[in-house]
Short mmCIF file of C-alpha atoms in Angstrom, two decimals:
data_model
loop_
_atom_site.label_atom_id
_atom_site.label_comp_id
_atom_site.label_asym_id
_atom_site.label_seq_id
_atom_site.Cartn_x
_atom_site.Cartn_y
_atom_site.Cartn_z
CA UNK A 932 26.92 -8.13 -24.93
CA UNK A 933 26.73 -7.28 -21.26
CA UNK A 934 26.71 -3.69 -19.94
CA UNK A 935 28.26 -4.36 -16.46
CA UNK A 936 30.83 -6.76 -15.06
CA UNK A 937 31.01 -7.17 -11.25
CA UNK A 938 33.18 -9.15 -8.92
CA UNK A 939 31.54 -10.79 -5.89
CA UNK A 940 33.73 -11.18 -2.84
CA UNK A 941 31.56 -13.67 -1.10
CA UNK A 942 28.73 -16.10 -1.94
CA UNK A 943 26.25 -13.91 -0.11
CA UNK A 944 27.39 -10.87 -2.12
CA UNK A 945 27.06 -12.82 -5.36
CA UNK A 946 23.47 -13.85 -4.43
CA UNK A 947 22.66 -10.24 -3.51
CA UNK A 948 24.06 -8.88 -6.79
CA UNK A 949 22.04 -11.46 -8.72
CA UNK A 950 18.88 -10.64 -6.77
CA UNK A 951 19.32 -6.91 -7.27
CA UNK A 952 19.29 -7.31 -11.01
CA UNK A 953 16.23 -9.54 -11.02
CA UNK A 954 17.13 -12.10 -13.65
CA UNK A 955 19.13 -9.65 -15.81
CA UNK A 956 22.38 -10.77 -14.22
CA UNK A 957 24.06 -14.17 -14.33
CA UNK A 958 27.22 -15.75 -12.98
CA UNK A 959 30.41 -16.01 -14.80
CA UNK A 960 33.40 -18.13 -13.75
CA UNK A 961 36.12 -18.78 -16.32
CA UNK A 962 33.77 -17.67 -19.11
CA UNK A 963 35.33 -19.85 -21.81
CA UNK A 964 31.91 -21.05 -22.80
CA UNK A 965 29.77 -18.22 -21.57
CA UNK A 966 31.65 -15.50 -23.44
CA UNK A 967 31.23 -17.32 -26.73
CA UNK A 968 27.50 -17.76 -25.97
CA UNK A 969 27.22 -14.01 -25.33
CA UNK A 970 29.06 -13.27 -28.57
CA UNK A 971 26.65 -15.54 -30.49
CA UNK A 972 23.71 -13.71 -28.88
CA UNK A 973 22.70 -16.85 -26.93
CA UNK A 974 22.98 -15.19 -23.53
CA UNK A 975 20.78 -12.23 -22.76
CA UNK A 976 22.43 -11.26 -19.46
CA UNK A 977 22.94 -7.55 -18.97
CA UNK A 978 25.23 -7.92 -15.96
CA UNK A 979 27.86 -10.61 -15.28
CA UNK A 980 28.84 -11.44 -11.71
CA UNK A 981 32.28 -13.01 -11.59
CA UNK A 982 32.67 -15.57 -8.76
CA UNK A 983 36.30 -16.59 -9.32
CA UNK A 984 37.63 -14.20 -6.65
CA UNK A 985 35.48 -15.60 -3.83
CA UNK A 986 37.78 -17.20 -1.27
CA UNK A 987 37.53 -20.98 -1.14
CA UNK A 988 36.34 -21.41 -4.71
CA UNK A 989 39.61 -23.14 -5.66
CA UNK A 990 39.96 -25.52 -2.73
CA UNK A 991 40.81 -29.19 -3.22
CA UNK A 992 40.56 -31.22 0.07
CA UNK A 993 39.79 -34.64 1.39
CA UNK A 994 37.67 -34.75 4.50
CA UNK A 995 35.85 -37.57 6.28
CA UNK A 996 36.21 -39.89 3.33
CA UNK A 997 34.98 -37.39 0.78
CA UNK A 998 36.77 -35.25 -1.80
CA UNK A 999 35.68 -31.61 -1.51
CA UNK A 1000 36.24 -29.26 -4.43
CA UNK A 1001 35.54 -25.57 -4.79
CA UNK A 1002 33.19 -24.96 -7.71
CA UNK A 1003 35.79 -22.65 -9.22
CA UNK A 1004 38.56 -25.22 -9.40
CA UNK A 1005 39.93 -24.95 -12.97
CA UNK A 1006 40.51 -27.94 -15.21
CA UNK A 1007 44.28 -27.40 -14.94
CA UNK A 1008 44.12 -27.38 -11.17
CA UNK A 1009 42.03 -30.59 -11.16
CA UNK A 1010 44.30 -32.29 -13.68
CA UNK A 1011 47.52 -31.39 -11.81
CA UNK A 1012 46.28 -31.84 -8.18
CA UNK A 1013 48.37 -34.49 -6.48
CA UNK A 1014 45.42 -35.37 -4.30
CA UNK A 1015 43.07 -35.91 -7.23
CA UNK A 1016 45.67 -37.77 -9.29
CA UNK A 1017 46.06 -40.16 -6.39
CA UNK A 1018 42.43 -40.42 -5.08
CA UNK A 1019 40.31 -39.59 -8.15
CA UNK A 1020 42.38 -40.18 -11.29
CA UNK A 1021 39.18 -40.48 -13.27
CA UNK A 1022 38.43 -36.81 -12.70
CA UNK A 1023 41.95 -35.55 -13.21
CA UNK A 1024 42.39 -37.49 -16.45
CA UNK A 1025 39.04 -36.27 -17.72
CA UNK A 1026 39.98 -32.72 -16.97
CA UNK A 1027 43.24 -33.17 -18.81
CA UNK A 1028 41.54 -33.65 -22.20
CA UNK A 1029 39.15 -30.72 -22.09
CA UNK A 1030 39.83 -28.02 -24.73
CA UNK A 1031 43.45 -26.82 -25.00
CA UNK A 1032 45.73 -25.76 -22.15
CA UNK A 1033 44.72 -22.17 -22.24
CA UNK A 1034 41.07 -23.07 -21.87
CA UNK A 1035 41.93 -25.50 -19.09
CA UNK A 1036 43.78 -22.78 -17.24
CA UNK A 1037 40.59 -20.66 -17.09
CA UNK A 1038 37.56 -22.98 -17.37
CA UNK A 1039 36.13 -24.32 -14.13
CA UNK A 1040 34.37 -27.49 -12.99
CA UNK A 1041 31.20 -25.54 -12.17
CA UNK A 1042 31.30 -24.02 -15.63
CA UNK A 1043 31.72 -27.45 -17.24
CA UNK A 1044 28.63 -28.60 -15.30
CA UNK A 1045 26.43 -25.53 -15.80
CA UNK A 1046 27.13 -25.38 -19.52
CA UNK A 1047 25.37 -28.77 -19.28
CA UNK A 1048 26.65 -30.25 -22.56
CA UNK A 1049 25.95 -33.99 -22.27
CA UNK A 1050 29.43 -35.12 -23.25
CA UNK A 1051 31.42 -32.65 -21.17
CA UNK A 1052 34.37 -34.69 -19.92
CA UNK A 1053 34.53 -33.36 -16.30
CA UNK A 1054 30.80 -33.65 -15.86
CA UNK A 1055 30.79 -37.23 -17.04
CA UNK A 1056 33.49 -38.12 -14.56
CA UNK A 1057 31.70 -36.34 -11.73
CA UNK A 1058 28.41 -38.08 -12.51
CA UNK A 1059 30.23 -41.46 -12.55
CA UNK A 1060 31.76 -40.64 -9.21
CA UNK A 1061 28.30 -40.02 -7.81
CA UNK A 1062 29.17 -36.46 -7.10
CA UNK A 1063 26.98 -33.77 -5.54
CA UNK A 1064 26.98 -30.01 -6.00
CA UNK A 1065 26.15 -27.61 -3.21
CA UNK A 1066 23.99 -24.85 -4.51
CA UNK A 1067 23.44 -21.62 -2.60
CA UNK A 1068 20.31 -19.50 -3.13
CA UNK A 1069 18.57 -16.85 -1.07
CA UNK A 1070 16.47 -19.53 0.55
CA UNK A 1071 19.60 -21.40 1.78
CA UNK A 1072 21.93 -24.13 0.60
CA UNK A 1073 21.08 -27.55 -0.78
CA UNK A 1074 23.01 -30.50 -2.22
CA UNK A 1075 22.00 -31.61 -5.74
CA UNK A 1076 23.08 -35.15 -6.82
CA UNK A 1077 24.84 -34.78 -10.15
CA UNK A 1078 22.95 -37.83 -11.50
CA UNK A 1079 19.89 -35.47 -11.34
CA UNK A 1080 21.73 -32.37 -12.26
CA UNK A 1081 21.26 -32.22 -15.99
CA UNK A 1082 17.85 -31.32 -17.42
CA UNK A 1083 18.61 -31.25 -21.13
CA UNK A 1084 21.17 -29.98 -23.59
CA UNK A 1085 22.41 -26.76 -22.01
CA UNK A 1086 19.94 -27.02 -19.14
CA UNK A 1087 20.60 -27.91 -15.52
CA UNK A 1088 19.03 -27.64 -12.11
CA UNK A 1089 21.07 -24.60 -11.08
CA UNK A 1090 19.79 -21.23 -12.12
CA UNK A 1091 22.89 -19.07 -12.78
CA UNK A 1092 20.68 -15.93 -12.67
CA UNK A 1093 19.78 -16.47 -8.97
CA UNK A 1094 21.91 -19.24 -7.53
CA UNK A 1095 25.63 -19.99 -6.98
CA UNK A 1096 27.26 -23.39 -7.05
CA UNK A 1097 29.82 -23.32 -4.23
CA UNK A 1098 31.19 -26.78 -3.68
CA UNK A 1099 31.40 -30.26 -5.31
CA UNK A 1100 31.92 -33.46 -3.34
CA UNK A 1101 32.00 -37.16 -3.79
CA UNK A 1102 33.02 -40.15 -1.68
CA UNK A 1103 36.68 -41.13 -2.11
CA UNK A 1104 36.86 -44.49 -3.78
CA UNK A 1105 38.23 -47.34 -1.64
CA UNK A 1106 41.30 -49.18 -2.61
CA UNK A 1107 39.19 -52.02 -4.22
CA UNK A 1108 37.67 -49.49 -6.69
CA UNK A 1109 38.84 -48.85 -10.24
CA UNK A 1110 37.71 -46.26 -12.79
CA UNK A 1111 38.22 -45.80 -16.46
CA UNK A 1112 37.53 -43.00 -18.88
CA UNK A 1113 37.35 -43.83 -22.63
CA UNK A 1114 37.13 -41.07 -25.20
CA UNK A 1115 36.90 -41.13 -28.97
CA UNK A 1116 37.37 -37.86 -30.91
CA UNK A 1117 38.36 -36.83 -34.42
CA UNK A 1118 41.64 -35.59 -33.03
CA UNK A 1119 43.58 -36.51 -29.96
CA UNK A 1120 43.38 -33.04 -28.52
CA UNK A 1121 41.16 -29.91 -28.73
CA UNK A 1122 38.26 -31.85 -30.17
CA UNK A 1123 34.80 -32.60 -28.79
CA UNK A 1124 34.16 -36.27 -28.18
CA UNK A 1125 32.34 -38.48 -30.63
CA UNK A 1126 31.71 -40.62 -27.63
CA UNK A 1127 32.78 -40.67 -23.96
CA UNK A 1128 32.43 -43.43 -21.41
CA UNK A 1129 33.24 -43.23 -17.74
CA UNK A 1130 33.05 -46.39 -15.57
CA UNK A 1131 33.59 -46.83 -11.85
CA UNK A 1132 33.29 -50.10 -9.96
CA UNK A 1133 34.71 -52.11 -7.06
CA UNK A 1134 36.01 -55.56 -7.84
CA UNK A 1135 35.79 -57.73 -4.73
CA UNK A 1136 36.93 -61.37 -4.86
CA UNK A 1137 36.64 -61.21 -8.61
CA UNK A 1138 33.08 -59.89 -8.65
CA UNK A 1139 31.82 -56.41 -9.71
CA UNK A 1140 30.14 -54.22 -7.04
CA UNK A 1141 28.81 -50.65 -6.93
CA UNK A 1142 29.06 -50.29 -10.73
CA UNK A 1143 28.47 -46.99 -12.38
CA UNK A 1144 28.59 -46.50 -16.14
CA UNK A 1145 27.98 -43.19 -17.87
CA UNK A 1146 27.83 -42.78 -21.66
CA UNK A 1147 27.62 -39.53 -23.67
CA UNK A 1148 26.58 -37.96 -25.90
CA UNK A 1149 23.76 -40.44 -26.63
CA UNK A 1150 20.91 -38.47 -25.04
CA UNK A 1151 20.28 -34.82 -24.04
CA UNK A 1152 22.00 -35.51 -20.71
CA UNK A 1153 24.84 -37.80 -19.69
CA UNK A 1154 23.29 -41.33 -19.54
CA UNK A 1155 23.74 -43.68 -16.55
CA UNK A 1156 23.28 -47.20 -17.77
CA UNK A 1157 21.47 -48.44 -14.72
CA UNK A 1158 20.27 -51.71 -16.23
CA UNK A 1159 23.82 -52.54 -17.32
CA UNK A 1160 25.07 -51.59 -13.81
CA UNK A 1161 22.41 -53.91 -12.14
CA UNK A 1162 23.36 -56.71 -14.54
CA UNK A 1163 27.03 -56.53 -13.49
CA UNK A 1164 26.38 -56.22 -9.74
CA UNK A 1165 27.78 -59.29 -8.03
CA UNK A 1166 28.79 -61.01 -11.32
CA UNK A 1167 32.24 -62.36 -12.00
CA UNK A 1168 34.56 -59.91 -13.75
CA UNK A 1169 35.23 -62.25 -16.67
CA UNK A 1170 35.52 -61.41 -20.39
CA UNK A 1171 32.20 -63.23 -21.08
CA UNK A 1172 30.29 -61.20 -18.53
CA UNK A 1173 31.94 -57.97 -19.74
CA UNK A 1174 30.97 -58.84 -23.34
CA UNK A 1175 27.40 -59.52 -22.31
CA UNK A 1176 27.28 -56.21 -20.44
CA UNK A 1177 28.66 -54.35 -23.47
CA UNK A 1178 25.95 -55.87 -25.68
CA UNK A 1179 23.36 -54.80 -23.15
CA UNK A 1180 24.92 -51.31 -23.08
CA UNK A 1181 24.65 -51.00 -26.91
CA UNK A 1182 20.99 -52.08 -26.72
CA UNK A 1183 20.24 -49.43 -24.13
CA UNK A 1184 21.50 -46.36 -26.02
CA UNK A 1185 19.80 -44.61 -28.90
CA UNK A 1186 22.20 -42.03 -30.32
CA UNK A 1187 21.10 -39.64 -33.04
CA UNK A 1188 22.57 -39.46 -36.47
CA UNK A 1189 25.06 -36.60 -36.41
CA UNK A 1190 27.10 -34.99 -39.16
CA UNK A 1191 29.82 -34.36 -36.65
CA UNK A 1192 29.79 -37.55 -34.75
CA UNK A 1193 28.64 -40.22 -37.19
CA UNK A 1194 25.49 -42.19 -37.65
CA UNK A 1195 23.32 -43.34 -34.76
CA UNK A 1196 23.87 -46.96 -35.85
CA UNK A 1197 27.64 -46.58 -35.80
CA UNK A 1198 27.68 -44.86 -32.40
CA UNK A 1199 25.38 -47.49 -30.91
CA UNK A 1200 27.90 -50.13 -31.87
CA UNK A 1201 30.66 -47.87 -30.57
CA UNK A 1202 28.99 -47.52 -27.17
CA UNK A 1203 29.20 -51.30 -26.82
CA UNK A 1204 32.87 -51.25 -27.77
CA UNK A 1205 33.76 -48.40 -25.48
CA UNK A 1206 31.85 -49.80 -22.48
CA UNK A 1207 33.64 -53.11 -23.04
CA UNK A 1208 37.06 -51.45 -23.08
CA UNK A 1209 36.23 -49.44 -19.95
CA UNK A 1210 35.02 -52.51 -18.09
CA UNK A 1211 38.04 -54.53 -19.17
CA UNK A 1212 40.27 -51.85 -17.70
CA UNK A 1213 38.21 -51.67 -14.55
CA UNK A 1214 38.47 -55.50 -14.20
CA UNK A 1215 42.12 -55.45 -15.05
CA UNK A 1216 42.97 -52.83 -12.43
CA UNK A 1217 44.01 -49.97 -14.71
CA UNK A 1218 43.03 -46.55 -13.61
CA UNK A 1219 43.82 -43.94 -16.19
CA UNK A 1220 42.00 -42.25 -19.00
CA UNK A 1221 42.42 -43.15 -22.64
CA UNK A 1222 41.70 -41.24 -25.81
CA UNK A 1223 41.14 -42.91 -29.19
CA UNK A 1224 41.23 -41.18 -32.58
CA UNK B 1309 47.51 -4.66 -13.38
CA UNK B 1310 51.08 -4.84 -14.45
CA UNK B 1311 51.94 -5.38 -18.07
CA UNK B 1312 55.41 -6.69 -18.85
CA UNK B 1313 56.56 -5.64 -15.38
CA UNK B 1314 55.21 -2.05 -15.68
CA UNK B 1315 52.22 -0.95 -13.50
CA UNK B 1316 49.36 0.05 -15.75
CA UNK B 1317 46.26 1.88 -14.57
CA UNK B 1318 43.58 2.15 -17.18
CA UNK B 1319 39.77 2.35 -17.31
CA UNK B 1320 38.19 -0.26 -19.55
CA UNK B 1321 34.60 -0.99 -20.68
CA UNK B 1322 32.81 -3.84 -18.88
CA UNK B 1323 32.65 -5.82 -22.15
CA UNK B 1324 36.14 -5.23 -23.38
CA UNK B 1325 38.55 -8.13 -23.73
CA UNK B 1326 42.13 -8.23 -22.70
CA UNK B 1327 43.46 -8.66 -26.23
CA UNK B 1328 41.74 -5.37 -27.33
CA UNK B 1329 43.02 -3.46 -24.30
CA UNK B 1330 46.54 -4.69 -24.99
CA UNK B 1331 46.48 -3.96 -28.67
CA UNK B 1332 44.23 -0.86 -29.05
CA UNK B 1333 44.86 1.02 -25.85
CA UNK B 1334 48.40 0.01 -24.89
CA UNK B 1335 49.70 -0.43 -28.44
CA UNK B 1336 51.04 -3.94 -27.74
CA UNK B 1337 50.10 -5.32 -31.15
CA UNK B 1338 52.39 -8.33 -30.88
CA UNK B 1339 49.37 -10.15 -29.44
CA UNK B 1340 47.36 -11.36 -32.45
CA UNK B 1341 43.69 -11.92 -32.85
CA UNK B 1342 42.94 -14.93 -35.03
CA UNK B 1343 39.59 -16.50 -34.55
CA UNK B 1344 38.00 -14.46 -31.74
CA UNK B 1345 36.40 -17.63 -30.41
CA UNK B 1346 39.04 -19.30 -28.35
CA UNK B 1347 40.09 -21.90 -30.92
CA UNK B 1348 43.38 -20.74 -32.44
CA UNK B 1349 45.63 -19.57 -29.59
CA UNK B 1350 47.12 -16.66 -31.49
CA UNK B 1351 45.97 -14.21 -28.70
CA UNK B 1352 47.72 -16.18 -25.94
CA UNK B 1353 49.29 -14.07 -23.15
CA UNK B 1354 50.34 -14.95 -19.64
CA UNK B 1355 48.27 -13.99 -16.62
CA UNK B 1356 50.14 -14.63 -13.38
CA UNK B 1357 52.20 -17.11 -15.33
CA UNK B 1358 49.27 -19.05 -16.85
CA UNK B 1359 48.73 -19.05 -20.61
CA UNK B 1360 45.19 -17.72 -21.37
CA UNK B 1361 43.29 -16.68 -24.46
CA UNK B 1362 43.15 -12.93 -24.25
CA UNK B 1363 40.48 -12.51 -26.99
CA UNK B 1364 37.84 -14.14 -24.83
CA UNK B 1365 39.23 -13.07 -21.46
CA UNK B 1366 37.21 -10.17 -20.04
CA UNK B 1367 39.71 -7.39 -19.39
CA UNK B 1368 38.35 -6.79 -15.90
CA UNK B 1369 39.53 -10.23 -14.89
CA UNK B 1370 43.04 -8.94 -15.36
CA UNK B 1371 42.66 -6.31 -12.65
CA UNK B 1372 45.48 -6.64 -10.14
CA UNK B 1373 47.18 -9.36 -12.18
CA UNK B 1374 50.59 -9.61 -13.77
CA UNK B 1375 50.30 -9.77 -17.60
CA UNK B 1376 53.17 -10.79 -19.84
CA UNK B 1377 52.85 -10.39 -23.65
CA UNK B 1378 55.27 -11.25 -26.43
CA UNK B 1379 56.73 -7.77 -26.06
CA UNK B 1380 57.66 -8.48 -22.47
CA UNK B 1381 60.01 -11.37 -23.35
CA UNK B 1382 62.53 -9.17 -25.13
CA UNK B 1383 65.14 -7.71 -22.78
CA UNK B 1384 67.14 -4.66 -23.91
CA UNK B 1385 66.69 -5.61 -27.59
CA UNK B 1386 67.76 -9.19 -27.04
CA UNK B 1387 65.34 -11.95 -27.90
CA UNK B 1388 64.20 -14.40 -25.26
CA UNK B 1389 65.69 -17.91 -25.62
CA UNK B 1390 62.32 -19.18 -26.87
CA UNK B 1391 62.10 -16.42 -29.49
CA UNK B 1392 65.69 -17.05 -30.63
CA UNK B 1393 65.03 -20.79 -30.88
CA UNK B 1394 61.96 -20.07 -33.10
CA UNK B 1395 64.15 -18.00 -35.40
CA UNK B 1396 67.00 -20.49 -35.53
CA UNK B 1397 64.64 -23.52 -36.11
CA UNK B 1398 62.81 -21.57 -38.87
CA UNK B 1399 59.57 -22.19 -36.87
CA UNK B 1400 57.70 -19.28 -38.41
CA UNK B 1401 56.42 -18.77 -41.92
CA UNK B 1402 53.67 -16.18 -42.11
CA UNK B 1403 54.37 -15.51 -38.42
CA UNK B 1404 50.82 -14.68 -37.34
CA UNK B 1405 50.49 -17.58 -34.90
CA UNK B 1406 54.07 -17.23 -33.63
CA UNK B 1407 53.58 -14.92 -30.66
CA UNK B 1408 50.92 -17.23 -29.27
CA UNK B 1409 53.16 -20.29 -29.65
CA UNK B 1410 56.06 -18.49 -28.04
CA UNK B 1411 53.91 -17.58 -25.08
CA UNK B 1412 52.70 -21.14 -24.41
CA UNK B 1413 56.22 -22.44 -24.73
CA UNK B 1414 57.43 -19.79 -22.33
CA UNK B 1415 54.69 -20.79 -19.84
CA UNK B 1416 55.71 -24.48 -20.28
CA UNK B 1417 59.40 -23.94 -19.75
CA UNK B 1418 58.85 -21.66 -16.72
CA UNK B 1419 57.15 -24.61 -14.96
CA UNK B 1420 58.91 -27.47 -16.53
CA UNK B 1421 62.38 -26.78 -17.99
CA UNK B 1422 62.78 -30.40 -19.10
CA UNK B 1423 59.51 -31.37 -20.78
CA UNK B 1424 59.10 -34.71 -22.57
CA UNK B 1425 57.99 -34.76 -26.16
CA UNK B 1426 54.45 -35.66 -25.01
CA UNK B 1427 54.48 -32.68 -22.67
CA UNK B 1428 55.61 -30.39 -25.42
CA UNK B 1429 52.80 -31.65 -27.69
CA UNK B 1430 50.27 -31.25 -24.89
CA UNK B 1431 51.43 -27.61 -24.29
CA UNK B 1432 51.19 -26.80 -28.04
CA UNK B 1433 47.74 -28.37 -28.44
CA UNK B 1434 45.80 -25.19 -28.01
CA UNK B 1435 47.55 -23.31 -30.79
CA UNK B 1436 46.95 -23.57 -34.58
CA UNK B 1437 49.58 -23.02 -37.25
CA UNK B 1438 48.49 -23.30 -40.88
CA UNK B 1439 51.94 -22.97 -42.43
CA UNK B 1440 54.59 -25.01 -40.72
CA UNK B 1441 52.96 -28.36 -40.01
CA UNK B 1442 54.28 -28.00 -36.41
CA UNK B 1443 57.50 -29.91 -36.84
CA UNK B 1444 59.77 -26.87 -36.87
CA UNK B 1445 57.84 -25.52 -33.89
CA UNK B 1446 58.46 -28.67 -31.89
CA UNK B 1447 62.11 -28.51 -32.94
CA UNK B 1448 62.30 -24.91 -31.75
CA UNK B 1449 60.94 -25.95 -28.34
CA UNK B 1450 63.57 -28.76 -28.14
CA UNK B 1451 66.28 -26.31 -29.12
CA UNK B 1452 65.12 -23.87 -26.43
CA UNK B 1453 65.13 -26.68 -23.88
CA UNK B 1454 68.65 -27.64 -24.89
CA UNK B 1455 69.92 -24.09 -24.66
CA UNK B 1456 68.27 -23.54 -21.24
CA UNK B 1457 69.91 -26.75 -20.03
CA UNK B 1458 73.21 -25.55 -21.38
CA UNK B 1459 73.14 -22.51 -19.13
CA UNK B 1460 70.29 -20.17 -19.97
CA UNK B 1461 69.99 -17.08 -22.14
CA UNK B 1462 70.20 -16.47 -25.90
CA UNK B 1463 73.44 -17.57 -27.58
#
């Protein structure tokens, strides 16, 4: 376990505390994943730097057509925010099915991303929303597209021993956009997903546009089905087209056999079914999340 | 921090968890430790009104916050309306999970005095009970809701 636990009052102070401990320190936000990792001996940090008291870490705003979120927004805050429920129900619904209520009260969006599990619900929604994360380091600040954020199971392009994720943002969806989140798990609540699908698209004069489909866990990172998205672009939102896209989706994924989640063959078929359901709801104008058991 | 309304000033180790500080240093053993990995909900306490899992909550996070444990619900020997409802609905068998359940229900009713059945189920989803099968617990919540609607306190 760690030998020191420090609170940063600003992003600069967090960066300085991390730098001072030269790789021996790492950030902690809610800690609902990190504490367990430390208890299992999977985290060697000697010093934890808590960022949850930095002002602005919990903001939820809309500005210039974008939704702006502090990286320390908790899942409960995201799920209950009136702004997000109205403007980004995909994200608020995804946050509502993470863990149990006590975990959602503490766990943060940044933590969900940095833990970098491929099927993390909030991460999947943020990838489908074409989100970006602002990352501060001693060299300055940069925006990382979330589609390039994940680098493998538990790995990402932010180094929590030297960098701080400060803000998340994504373009607000226009009124012709729809989004759907489909989730299958062994139980309705408090269970990791067997499979998760998030889909976002505009439907203009009956045709799909700007389609984004994310499936997980079928690879070490959340998987954007770009070929499937390209296939749908400009096509009529009809049951036939959706079925064809779903078949294409199933052919594009190669999930592993898993004792927890079922065989690869089963989950490949499942990907087709869940992409079809998500697209049907996008085409039909529904906007909410749905969990299957 | 304040614990159950009382200011508490205490030095803790950097890697201590709130559940251990409450139990071992403050003697508030009503908070139970079940799984120690954030699965079972037995260790639930309120921090600034939010239900959290105290067995994986670094104690230092509680600095300056208001903590409420199961002991803090009882006033002058009288049970809280939620506790009394659990007794009357026979919602406890071995009782180990009960303080955690009572705390999440208290947090729910503080925010939402008229929850739907779905909202009750959602609030209870982070707590495990291996005895009751949950039905009596749900009945206890509904009983507490009725009594609160009928004018508050314990009967």
